[in-house]
Amino acid sequence: MDRRRFLINSSLAAMGGMTFSRYMLGAQMHWPPHGPGMPPPGSVSEAEIKAARFPKDFYWGTATAAYQVEGAWTADGKGESIWDRFSHVVGNIKGGDTGDVACDSYYRYPEDIAIMQQLHQKSVRFSVSWPRIQPMGTGNVNQKGLDHYSKVVDAMLKANLRPMCTLYHWDLPQALQDKGGWPNRDLYKYFADYAEIVTKALGDRVDTWAIFNEPWVFTFLGYGIGIHAPGLTGIDGFLKAAHTVNLAQGEAYRAMRAVSAKAKIGTAFSMSPGAPATDSTEDVAAARRFNAVNNVYFLDTALYGRYPDAFEGGIPYKKMGFREGDGEIMKAKLDWMGINYYNRHIISYAKDAEYGENFNAVMPHQGPITYNGWEVWPRGMYDIVTQMWKTYKLPIEITENGCAYSDGPLSDDPDKVPDARRTTFYREHLAELARAMRDGADVRGYHAWSILDNFEWAEGYSQRFGMTYIDFRTEKRTIKDSGHWYGRVSAAGRLDV
Ligand code: GCO
């Protein structure tokens, strides 16, 4: 059994029925295979592709994260992060990989920005590394860290790119983990201080901010099942970490708003449409609980100051350390919501789950399967965007969408990287996004994950998500066919290019 899947299964079994398969490679239901020459199930017609149109002011972009691309893990006064610590422990990362060097983008960001310009990009989503700004997570500010990101933002603006800055993409200062990490409630104020420092430094040139990236993923995988940093397990740890992060989102929002009235503030949420396996009352209720905990556990708290009903036995307020007044602290009047869409799930009722989520979430394998075992299901983009627009009527940015395939340069033409499956993936997901927009969803931009092959967390460099191939021995960048196609789309605002 795949090491990672073993880890997840054994942790989840200990936690009762909450199973999330986006990071459980290969969890699948068996569907009748489609015949040779037939389009795979879930594929999008050429007519839909041709019909897709995007507004002139649509933000065509790509996304990265500091730890996954920067490298330079000790440069210019940076403090240690939990991912530095976690990746340096043998066995945590496939292949023994680390983010010590990654894509060397801390130094090579001008090259990366030049690629974005070549591909007619209008937006770039990046993240700031907290330990570069406050090496100990609190207290003194590392001016070299701020200066670095100031130069990066200036280079983005010079290239006519809109910077979208994610304040936290999982690289917590290790010094704060040594104080208990996100389950320690004190971190919500530390995080707000950090948010204020960065907004003061960059807010004159950056107006679009994502406070967190995928809060459910980093709290559940880092503190619930331990396959991500800091590698801890136990549902109590997840509940406490998630609560501190909800408090931190509200506190940081107020700190950022106080610095910048013009800031457009959101968060990038991992979201997945979860359809009930049957129309039974139990499965339909289980699907509602899946949506509550997997999709909106950090959104309802921000918009309404209350938790969504994710637990059959009632919200475990005591276990999460909920205090009087926390509802108000969690509130953040977000200007937009980010959706990171990769997969759909099928949800069924599960008895005896330890904390009342009481569902099983399985990623089907009816559609094509990517290199890392994820199903390709473009319709899910339409479903999740439409669901979120109809429910919240909050402007949307697709903050991540992409796929892992390991296509590399041709031996007889090293400047060419044919990756037709990735182009098909993007054509079909963008067509479904265009359909959701035709049906009324207010979507402002789309950020492909990712412009570069990069460090894919516990999978190391074994999974290539980039539109640009990275030779990690030399750091040579080679734009793949999908990247050239995406550049034409970004210039034309249509997919039949
Ligand atoms: C995530 C993270 C990215 C991943 C990407 C592919 O969504 O998990 O935001 O850092 O690398 O999604 O898994």
Short mmCIF file of C-alpha atoms and ligand atoms in Angstrom, two decimals:
data_model
loop_
_atom_site.label_atom_id
_atom_site.label_comp_id
_atom_site.label_asym_id
_atom_site.label_seq_id
_atom_site.Cartn_x
_atom_site.Cartn_y
_atom_site.Cartn_z
CA MET A 1 0.00 0.00 0.00
CA ASP A 2 1.23 3.46 -0.84
CA ARG A 3 3.09 4.91 2.19
CA ARG A 4 0.94 7.99 2.24
CA ARG A 5 -2.30 6.10 1.91
CA PHE A 6 -1.23 3.76 4.72
CA LEU A 7 -0.58 6.77 6.93
CA ILE A 8 -3.96 8.27 6.21
CA ASN A 9 -5.92 5.04 6.58
CA SER A 10 -4.32 4.15 9.89
CA SER A 11 -4.83 7.67 11.28
CA LEU A 12 -8.38 7.94 10.07
CA ALA A 13 -9.31 4.52 11.40
CA ALA A 14 -8.22 5.79 14.78
CA MET A 15 -10.38 8.87 14.37
CA GLY A 16 -13.61 7.29 13.28
CA GLY A 17 -15.40 7.77 10.01
CA MET A 18 -14.09 11.09 8.76
CA THR A 19 -12.29 10.15 5.59
CA PHE A 20 -11.16 12.73 3.08
CA SER A 21 -9.72 11.29 -0.04
CA ARG A 22 -8.17 14.29 -1.83
CA TYR A 23 -4.95 13.33 -0.10
CA MET A 24 -5.87 9.65 0.12
CA LEU A 25 -4.36 8.46 -3.14
CA GLY A 26 -6.50 6.09 -5.06
CA ALA A 27 -9.62 5.85 -2.93
CA GLN A 28 -12.06 4.80 -5.56
CA MET A 29 -15.43 3.43 -6.59
CA HIS A 30 -15.52 1.06 -9.58
CA TRP A 31 -17.39 2.39 -12.61
CA PRO A 32 -17.95 0.68 -16.01
CA PRO A 33 -14.89 1.62 -18.13
CA HIS A 34 -15.73 3.72 -21.23
CA GLY A 35 -15.10 2.09 -24.56
CA PRO A 36 -11.98 2.76 -26.73
CA GLY A 37 -12.28 5.99 -28.73
CA MET A 38 -15.17 7.21 -26.56
CA PRO A 39 -14.68 10.45 -24.60
CA PRO A 40 -13.98 9.63 -20.95
CA PRO A 41 -16.88 10.13 -18.52
CA GLY A 42 -17.13 13.74 -17.33
CA SER A 43 -15.39 15.20 -20.39
CA VAL A 44 -16.56 18.46 -21.97
CA SER A 45 -17.76 18.78 -25.56
CA GLU A 46 -15.90 20.78 -28.22
CA ALA A 47 -19.04 22.90 -28.56
CA GLU A 48 -18.73 23.91 -24.89
CA ILE A 49 -15.02 24.67 -25.39
CA LYS A 50 -15.80 26.87 -28.42
CA ALA A 51 -18.63 28.65 -26.59
CA ALA A 52 -16.41 29.73 -23.66
CA ARG A 53 -15.75 33.47 -23.45
CA PHE A 54 -14.13 35.50 -20.66
CA PRO A 55 -14.42 39.24 -19.96
CA LYS A 56 -11.60 41.57 -21.07
CA ASP A 57 -10.77 42.45 -17.45
CA PHE A 58 -10.65 38.80 -16.35
CA TYR A 59 -7.58 38.07 -14.22
CA TRP A 60 -5.64 35.30 -15.97
CA GLY A 61 -3.08 34.08 -13.49
CA THR A 62 -1.06 31.35 -11.87
CA ALA A 63 -0.31 30.46 -8.27
CA THR A 64 2.67 29.42 -6.19
CA ALA A 65 3.57 29.24 -2.50
CA ALA A 66 6.74 30.36 -0.74
CA TYR A 67 7.90 27.02 0.65
CA GLN A 68 7.13 25.20 -2.59
CA VAL A 69 9.19 27.42 -4.92
CA GLU A 70 11.54 29.80 -3.04
CA GLY A 71 14.28 27.61 -1.54
CA ALA A 72 16.85 29.86 0.24
CA TRP A 73 15.60 28.32 3.47
CA THR A 74 18.17 30.14 5.65
CA ALA A 75 18.79 33.26 3.56
CA ASP A 76 18.70 36.87 4.79
CA GLY A 77 17.79 36.13 8.38
CA LYS A 78 14.85 33.79 7.71
CA GLY A 79 13.79 31.71 10.72
CA GLU A 80 13.04 27.98 10.60
CA SER A 81 9.53 26.98 9.54
CA ILE A 82 7.59 23.83 10.44
CA TRP A 83 8.08 22.65 6.84
CA ASP A 84 11.86 23.07 7.12
CA ARG A 85 11.74 20.95 10.25
CA PHE A 86 9.24 18.40 8.88
CA SER A 87 11.00 17.88 5.52
CA HIS A 88 14.35 17.39 7.27
CA VAL A 89 12.99 14.36 9.12
CA VAL A 90 13.74 11.24 7.09
CA GLY A 91 10.59 9.40 6.02
CA ASN A 92 8.24 12.38 6.00
CA ILE A 93 8.73 13.32 2.35
CA LYS A 94 8.77 10.95 -0.62
CA GLY A 95 12.27 10.56 -1.99
CA GLY A 96 13.76 12.41 0.99
CA ASP A 97 13.09 15.71 -0.82
CA THR A 98 13.08 19.07 0.97
CA GLY A 99 12.23 22.67 0.08
CA ASP A 100 15.78 23.83 0.89
CA VAL A 101 16.35 24.85 -2.76
CA ALA A 102 13.05 24.02 -4.54
CA CYS A 103 12.81 26.19 -7.71
CA ASP A 104 15.34 28.70 -6.29
CA SER A 105 12.67 31.33 -6.91
CA TYR A 106 13.87 33.43 -3.99
CA TYR A 107 16.66 34.45 -6.39
CA ARG A 108 15.15 33.48 -9.76
CA TYR A 109 11.82 35.29 -9.40
CA PRO A 110 12.76 37.66 -12.29
CA GLU A 111 12.93 34.61 -14.58
CA ASP A 112 9.55 33.39 -13.32
CA ILE A 113 7.96 36.80 -13.84
CA ALA A 114 9.41 36.94 -17.35
CA ILE A 115 7.65 33.62 -18.11
CA MET A 116 4.37 35.05 -16.79
CA GLN A 117 4.82 38.08 -19.06
CA GLN A 118 5.55 35.81 -22.03
CA LEU A 119 2.27 34.00 -21.27
CA HIS A 120 0.27 37.26 -21.20
CA GLN A 121 -0.60 36.83 -17.51
CA LYS A 122 -2.54 39.55 -15.67
CA SER A 123 -2.36 38.23 -12.11
CA VAL A 124 0.09 36.32 -9.95
CA ARG A 125 -0.76 34.60 -6.70
CA PHE A 126 2.24 34.22 -4.37
CA SER A 127 2.73 33.79 -0.63
CA VAL A 128 4.88 35.50 1.98
CA SER A 129 6.90 33.28 4.32
CA TRP A 130 6.08 34.34 7.91
CA PRO A 131 9.51 33.25 9.28
CA ARG A 132 11.21 35.54 6.73
CA ILE A 133 9.32 38.47 8.30
CA GLN A 134 9.37 37.43 11.97
CA PRO A 135 12.00 34.66 12.42
CA MET A 136 10.60 33.78 15.85
CA GLY A 137 6.97 34.28 14.81
CA THR A 138 6.56 37.26 17.15
CA GLY A 139 8.59 40.31 18.09
CA ASN A 140 11.40 41.61 15.97
CA VAL A 141 10.87 42.20 12.29
CA ASN A 142 13.49 41.04 9.78
CA GLN A 143 13.80 44.03 7.44
CA LYS A 144 15.67 41.93 4.83
CA GLY A 145 12.59 39.74 4.56
CA LEU A 146 10.29 42.71 3.97
CA ASP A 147 12.78 44.19 1.48
CA HIS A 148 12.80 40.95 -0.49
CA TYR A 149 9.03 40.85 -0.95
CA SER A 150 8.98 44.56 -1.72
CA LYS A 151 11.36 43.91 -4.63
CA VAL A 152 9.24 40.97 -5.79
CA VAL A 153 6.05 43.06 -5.76
CA ASP A 154 7.77 45.89 -7.64
CA ALA A 155 8.92 43.41 -10.30
CA MET A 156 5.36 42.06 -10.60
CA LEU A 157 3.89 45.55 -11.02
CA LYS A 158 6.57 46.41 -13.59
CA ALA A 159 5.39 43.37 -15.56
CA ASN A 160 1.77 44.63 -15.34
CA LEU A 161 0.83 41.76 -13.08
CA ARG A 162 -1.69 42.15 -10.26
CA PRO A 163 -0.05 40.72 -7.14
CA MET A 164 -2.42 38.54 -5.08
CA CYS A 165 -0.63 37.98 -1.76
CA THR A 166 -1.37 34.95 0.43
CA LEU A 167 -0.25 35.72 3.97
CA TYR A 168 -0.11 32.10 5.13
CA HIS A 169 0.54 29.11 2.87
CA TRP A 170 1.47 26.64 5.64
CA ASP A 171 5.01 27.70 6.67
CA LEU A 172 4.46 28.49 10.36
CA PRO A 173 7.58 29.72 12.22
CA GLN A 174 8.93 26.68 14.08
CA ALA A 175 9.36 28.85 17.20
CA LEU A 176 5.56 29.12 17.39
CA GLN A 177 5.15 25.38 16.91
CA ASP A 178 7.52 25.02 19.87
CA LYS A 179 4.85 26.97 21.79
CA GLY A 180 2.17 24.46 20.73
CA GLY A 181 1.47 25.66 17.21
CA TRP A 182 -2.05 26.45 15.94
CA PRO A 183 -3.80 24.58 18.80
CA ASN A 184 -2.32 27.31 21.05
CA ARG A 185 -4.92 30.07 21.06
CA ASP A 186 -2.25 32.77 21.55
CA LEU A 187 -1.31 32.37 17.90
CA TYR A 188 -4.39 34.23 16.69
CA LYS A 189 -2.98 37.50 17.99
CA TYR A 190 0.56 36.71 16.81
CA PHE A 191 -0.83 36.06 13.34
CA ALA A 192 -2.78 39.35 13.33
CA ASP A 193 0.44 41.21 14.25
CA TYR A 194 2.24 39.52 11.35
CA ALA A 195 -0.64 40.41 8.99
CA GLU A 196 -0.45 44.05 10.06
CA ILE A 197 3.33 44.19 9.50
CA VAL A 198 3.05 42.81 5.95
CA THR A 199 0.04 44.93 5.03
CA LYS A 200 1.87 48.07 6.22
CA ALA A 201 4.94 47.10 4.17
CA LEU A 202 3.21 46.09 0.92
CA GLY A 203 -0.33 47.50 1.15
CA ASP A 204 0.57 50.63 -0.85
CA ARG A 205 1.12 48.37 -3.91
CA VAL A 206 -0.78 45.14 -3.10
CA ASP A 207 -4.55 45.47 -2.87
CA THR A 208 -5.68 41.85 -3.16
CA TRP A 209 -4.99 39.60 -0.20
CA ALA A 210 -5.71 35.97 0.72
CA ILE A 211 -5.38 35.65 4.49
CA PHE A 212 -5.01 31.86 4.51
CA ASN A 213 -4.48 29.09 1.99
CA GLU A 214 -6.70 26.05 2.56
CA PRO A 215 -7.23 26.36 6.34
CA TRP A 216 -9.03 23.01 6.46
CA VAL A 217 -6.13 21.21 4.74
CA PHE A 218 -3.28 22.53 6.89
CA THR A 219 -5.17 22.09 10.18
CA PHE A 220 -6.53 18.61 9.35
CA LEU A 221 -3.43 17.18 7.65
CA GLY A 222 -0.99 18.89 10.02
CA TYR A 223 -2.72 18.37 13.37
CA GLY A 224 -5.41 15.75 12.65
CA ILE A 225 -3.77 13.01 10.62
CA GLY A 226 -0.13 14.11 10.62
CA ILE A 227 0.84 13.66 6.96
CA HIS A 228 1.76 17.34 6.70
CA ALA A 229 3.83 19.55 9.02
CA PRO A 230 4.03 19.51 12.00
CA GLY A 231 3.00 15.83 11.70
CA LEU A 232 0.65 15.60 14.70
CA THR A 233 -2.46 13.43 14.98
CA GLY A 234 -5.70 13.51 16.95
CA ILE A 235 -9.09 15.07 16.32
CA ASP A 236 -8.72 17.34 19.39
CA GLY A 237 -5.61 18.92 17.88
CA PHE A 238 -7.45 19.52 14.61
CA LEU A 239 -10.45 21.08 16.38
CA LYS A 240 -8.28 23.40 18.49
CA ALA A 241 -6.01 24.36 15.57
CA ALA A 242 -9.02 25.05 13.35
CA HIS A 243 -10.58 27.24 16.03
CA THR A 244 -7.41 29.32 16.50
CA VAL A 245 -7.21 29.74 12.71
CA ASN A 246 -10.82 30.93 12.64
CA LEU A 247 -10.02 33.47 15.37
CA ALA A 248 -6.86 34.47 13.50
CA GLN A 249 -8.76 35.05 10.24
CA GLY A 250 -11.08 37.53 11.97
CA GLU A 251 -8.33 39.28 13.97
CA ALA A 252 -6.05 39.57 10.92
CA TYR A 253 -8.92 40.91 8.80
CA ARG A 254 -9.49 43.77 11.28
CA ALA A 255 -5.75 44.52 11.51
CA MET A 256 -5.44 44.62 7.69
CA ARG A 257 -8.58 46.72 7.28
CA ALA A 258 -7.23 49.24 9.80
CA VAL A 259 -4.10 49.64 7.66
CA SER A 260 -5.74 49.67 4.24
CA ALA A 261 -9.29 50.74 3.42
CA LYS A 262 -8.76 49.77 -0.24
CA ALA A 263 -7.61 46.20 0.50
CA LYS A 264 -9.71 43.46 -1.11
CA ILE A 265 -9.46 40.68 1.46
CA GLY A 266 -10.38 37.01 1.04
CA THR A 267 -9.08 33.53 1.78
CA ALA A 268 -8.28 30.64 -0.60
CA PHE A 269 -10.50 27.74 0.47
CA SER A 270 -10.04 24.13 -0.65
CA MET A 271 -13.48 23.18 -1.91
CA SER A 272 -14.98 20.04 -3.34
CA PRO A 273 -18.58 19.28 -4.43
CA GLY A 274 -19.79 16.35 -2.34
CA ALA A 275 -22.81 14.53 -3.78
CA PRO A 276 -24.70 12.03 -1.60
CA ALA A 277 -24.14 8.40 -2.65
CA THR A 278 -27.91 7.81 -2.51
CA ASP A 279 -30.95 10.00 -1.90
CA SER A 280 -31.41 8.42 1.53
CA THR A 281 -31.96 10.84 4.40
CA GLU A 282 -28.72 9.66 6.03
CA ASP A 283 -26.56 10.20 2.94
CA VAL A 284 -28.10 13.57 2.14
CA ALA A 285 -27.48 14.73 5.72
CA ALA A 286 -23.94 13.33 5.56
CA ALA A 287 -23.31 15.34 2.37
CA ARG A 288 -24.45 18.48 4.20
CA ARG A 289 -21.97 17.76 7.00
CA PHE A 290 -19.20 17.17 4.43
CA ASN A 291 -19.90 20.57 2.86
CA ALA A 292 -19.90 22.15 6.31
CA VAL A 293 -16.53 20.81 7.41
CA ASN A 294 -14.70 20.47 4.07
CA ASN A 295 -15.88 23.61 2.27
CA VAL A 296 -17.26 26.29 4.59
CA TYR A 297 -15.88 25.55 8.07
CA PHE A 298 -13.77 28.74 7.78
CA LEU A 299 -16.20 30.71 5.63
CA ASP A 300 -19.40 30.64 7.68
CA THR A 301 -17.31 31.53 10.75
CA ALA A 302 -15.96 34.60 8.92
CA LEU A 303 -19.23 35.76 7.38
CA TYR A 304 -21.64 34.87 10.20
CA GLY A 305 -19.49 34.43 13.33
CA ARG A 306 -20.77 30.89 13.86
CA TYR A 307 -19.72 27.34 12.95
CA PRO A 308 -21.65 25.45 10.28
CA ASP A 309 -23.37 22.30 11.48
CA ALA A 310 -20.65 19.78 10.64
CA PHE A 311 -21.23 17.37 13.49
CA GLU A 312 -24.19 15.02 14.01
CA GLY A 313 -23.82 15.20 17.77
CA GLY A 314 -23.60 19.01 17.86
CA ILE A 315 -20.60 21.32 17.56
CA PRO A 316 -17.83 20.24 20.00
CA TYR A 317 -17.36 23.73 21.45
CA LYS A 318 -15.59 22.51 24.59
CA LYS A 319 -13.09 20.37 22.71
CA MET A 320 -12.16 23.21 20.39
CA GLY A 321 -11.73 25.63 23.32
CA PHE A 322 -14.54 27.97 22.22
CA ARG A 323 -14.96 30.92 24.60
CA GLU A 324 -17.62 33.55 25.15
CA GLY A 325 -17.16 36.25 22.48
CA ASP A 326 -15.29 34.05 20.02
CA GLY A 327 -18.12 34.35 17.51
CA GLU A 328 -17.42 38.06 17.18
CA ILE A 329 -13.64 37.56 17.03
CA MET A 330 -14.01 35.07 14.14
CA LYS A 331 -16.01 37.52 12.02
CA ALA A 332 -14.30 38.83 8.86
CA LYS A 333 -16.35 40.69 6.25
CA LEU A 334 -14.50 39.12 3.33
CA ASP A 335 -14.62 40.98 0.01
CA TRP A 336 -14.18 37.81 -2.05
CA MET A 337 -13.72 34.07 -1.67
CA GLY A 338 -10.99 31.95 -3.25
CA ILE A 339 -11.84 28.47 -4.47
CA ASN A 340 -9.13 25.86 -4.89
CA TYR A 341 -10.87 23.14 -6.92
CA TYR A 342 -9.26 19.77 -7.72
CA ASN A 343 -11.71 16.92 -7.10
CA ARG A 344 -15.28 15.97 -6.35
CA HIS A 345 -16.38 13.47 -3.67
CA ILE A 346 -19.25 11.03 -3.16
CA ILE A 347 -20.56 11.12 0.41
CA SER A 348 -22.18 8.36 2.41
CA TYR A 349 -23.30 8.06 6.03
CA ALA A 350 -20.73 6.47 8.36
CA LYS A 351 -21.66 5.25 11.82
CA ASP A 352 -19.56 5.50 14.98
CA ALA A 353 -17.32 8.29 13.82
CA GLU A 354 -15.55 9.61 16.90
CA TYR A 355 -16.73 13.22 16.75
CA GLY A 356 -19.98 13.12 14.88
CA GLU A 357 -18.98 14.09 11.35
CA ASN A 358 -20.33 10.63 10.56
CA PHE A 359 -19.61 10.48 6.83
CA ASN A 360 -17.28 8.81 4.35
CA ALA A 361 -16.02 10.98 1.49
CA VAL A 362 -14.66 9.04 -1.47
CA MET A 363 -13.09 10.48 -4.63
CA PRO A 364 -14.47 8.37 -7.53
CA HIS A 365 -12.29 7.13 -10.36
CA GLN A 366 -14.91 7.42 -13.10
CA GLY A 367 -13.04 10.13 -15.01
CA PRO A 368 -9.40 10.03 -16.19
CA ILE A 369 -6.80 9.70 -13.42
CA THR A 370 -3.80 12.01 -13.05
CA TYR A 371 -0.30 10.90 -12.14
CA ASN A 372 -0.96 11.34 -8.41
CA GLY A 373 -4.20 9.34 -8.53
CA TRP A 374 -6.72 12.22 -8.61
CA GLU A 375 -9.84 11.96 -10.75
CA VAL A 376 -10.29 14.58 -13.52
CA TRP A 377 -13.89 15.85 -13.24
CA PRO A 378 -14.36 19.27 -14.91
CA ARG A 379 -18.07 19.33 -14.10
CA GLY A 380 -17.06 19.73 -10.46
CA MET A 381 -15.78 23.24 -11.26
CA TYR A 382 -19.26 24.23 -12.47
CA ASP A 383 -20.91 22.54 -9.49
CA ILE A 384 -18.79 24.10 -6.73
CA VAL A 385 -18.66 27.60 -8.26
CA THR A 386 -22.42 27.62 -8.85
CA GLN A 387 -23.13 26.25 -5.36
CA MET A 388 -20.93 28.88 -3.67
CA TRP A 389 -22.23 31.77 -5.78
CA LYS A 390 -25.88 30.86 -5.15
CA THR A 391 -25.26 30.45 -1.41
CA TYR A 392 -23.09 33.47 -0.63
CA LYS A 393 -23.27 35.88 -3.60
CA LEU A 394 -19.64 36.79 -2.81
CA PRO A 395 -17.26 37.55 -5.74
CA ILE A 396 -15.13 34.50 -6.51
CA GLU A 397 -11.54 34.03 -7.66
CA ILE A 398 -10.36 30.57 -8.65
CA THR A 399 -7.18 30.57 -6.59
CA GLU A 400 -6.02 27.09 -7.63
CA ASN A 401 -6.86 24.42 -10.22
CA GLY A 402 -4.37 22.06 -11.86
CA CYS A 403 -3.11 18.55 -12.38
CA ALA A 404 -0.04 16.37 -11.92
CA TYR A 405 1.46 14.73 -15.00
CA SER A 406 5.14 13.96 -15.39
CA ASP A 407 5.68 14.83 -19.06
CA GLY A 408 9.24 16.04 -19.67
CA PRO A 409 11.32 17.57 -22.48
CA LEU A 410 11.72 15.61 -25.72
CA SER A 411 15.16 14.01 -26.01
CA ASP A 412 15.56 15.32 -29.56
CA ASP A 413 14.07 18.73 -28.77
CA PRO A 414 14.79 19.69 -25.12
CA ASP A 415 12.91 22.99 -25.49
CA LYS A 416 9.65 21.16 -26.15
CA VAL A 417 7.54 19.52 -23.43
CA PRO A 418 4.38 17.95 -24.89
CA ASP A 419 1.79 17.68 -22.10
CA ALA A 420 -1.51 17.29 -23.94
CA ARG A 421 -3.31 15.83 -20.92
CA ARG A 422 -2.66 19.03 -18.94
CA THR A 423 -3.94 21.20 -21.80
CA THR A 424 -7.08 19.05 -21.98
CA PHE A 425 -7.51 19.40 -18.21
CA TYR A 426 -7.38 23.18 -18.37
CA ARG A 427 -9.53 23.46 -21.53
CA GLU A 428 -12.32 21.47 -19.91
CA HIS A 429 -12.17 23.05 -16.45
CA LEU A 430 -12.11 26.55 -17.94
CA ALA A 431 -15.07 25.68 -20.19
CA GLU A 432 -17.03 24.59 -17.12
CA LEU A 433 -16.00 27.80 -15.33
CA ALA A 434 -17.20 29.86 -18.30
CA ARG A 435 -20.52 27.99 -18.16
CA ALA A 436 -20.90 28.84 -14.46
CA MET A 437 -20.17 32.49 -15.29
CA ARG A 438 -22.78 32.43 -18.10
CA ASP A 439 -25.21 31.10 -15.49
CA GLY A 440 -24.57 34.13 -13.29
CA ALA A 441 -21.54 33.41 -11.08
CA ASP A 442 -19.38 36.51 -10.51
CA VAL A 443 -15.86 35.11 -11.07
CA ARG A 444 -13.08 37.70 -11.30
CA GLY A 445 -10.03 35.57 -12.05
CA TYR A 446 -8.47 32.13 -12.47
CA HIS A 447 -5.09 30.99 -11.15
CA ALA A 448 -3.67 27.78 -12.57
CA TRP A 449 -1.71 25.65 -10.11
CA SER A 450 1.04 26.14 -11.04
CA ILE A 451 3.35 28.19 -13.25
CA LEU A 452 6.26 25.96 -12.16
CA ASP A 453 6.77 22.33 -11.21
CA ASN A 454 7.47 22.61 -7.49
CA PHE A 455 7.72 20.93 -4.08
CA GLU A 456 4.45 19.04 -3.68
CA TRP A 457 4.51 18.72 0.14
CA ALA A 458 4.71 15.08 1.29
CA GLU A 459 5.09 13.97 -2.34
CA GLY A 460 8.26 16.03 -2.75
CA TYR A 461 9.18 16.61 -6.42
CA SER A 462 7.52 13.40 -7.59
CA GLN A 463 4.40 15.24 -8.70
CA ARG A 464 4.75 17.86 -11.43
CA PHE A 465 1.87 20.40 -11.51
CA GLY A 466 3.63 23.13 -13.49
CA MET A 467 3.01 24.69 -16.89
CA THR A 468 6.79 25.13 -16.85
CA TYR A 469 9.10 22.13 -16.53
CA ILE A 470 11.82 22.49 -13.92
CA ASP A 471 15.04 20.49 -14.22
CA PHE A 472 15.79 20.46 -10.49
CA ARG A 473 19.44 19.61 -11.15
CA THR A 474 20.03 22.86 -13.02
CA GLU A 475 16.85 24.88 -12.26
CA LYS A 476 16.39 25.28 -16.03
CA ARG A 477 12.85 26.41 -16.84
CA THR A 478 11.15 25.04 -20.00
CA ILE A 479 7.62 26.19 -20.80
CA LYS A 480 5.41 23.18 -21.57
CA ASP A 481 2.90 23.05 -24.44
CA SER A 482 0.12 23.66 -21.89
CA GLY A 483 1.84 26.89 -20.83
CA HIS A 484 2.06 28.15 -24.42
CA TRP A 485 -1.64 27.27 -24.89
CA TYR A 486 -2.58 29.06 -21.66
CA GLY A 487 -0.69 32.13 -22.84
CA ARG A 488 -2.79 32.21 -26.03
CA VAL A 489 -5.97 31.80 -23.98
CA SER A 490 -4.93 34.61 -21.62
CA ALA A 491 -4.34 36.92 -24.58
CA ALA A 492 -7.56 36.01 -26.40
CA GLY A 493 -10.03 35.44 -23.55
CA ARG A 494 -11.30 32.28 -25.25
CA LEU A 495 -10.32 28.58 -25.30
CA ASP A 496 -10.42 27.65 -29.01
CA VAL A 497 -6.95 29.09 -29.67
C1 GCO B 1 -3.00 22.67 -1.98
C2 GCO B 1 -1.97 23.66 -1.93
C3 GCO B 1 -0.96 23.58 -3.04
C4 GCO B 1 -0.75 22.20 -3.64
C5 GCO B 1 -1.65 21.99 -4.85
C6 GCO B 1 -1.48 20.59 -5.43
O1 GCO B 1 -4.05 23.00 -2.53
O2 GCO B 1 -2.78 21.59 -1.44
O3 GCO B 1 -2.51 24.97 -1.94
O4 GCO B 1 0.15 24.01 -2.32
O5 GCO B 1 0.58 22.07 -4.06
O6 GCO B 1 -2.97 22.12 -4.49
O7 GCO B 1 -1.79 19.65 -4.46
#
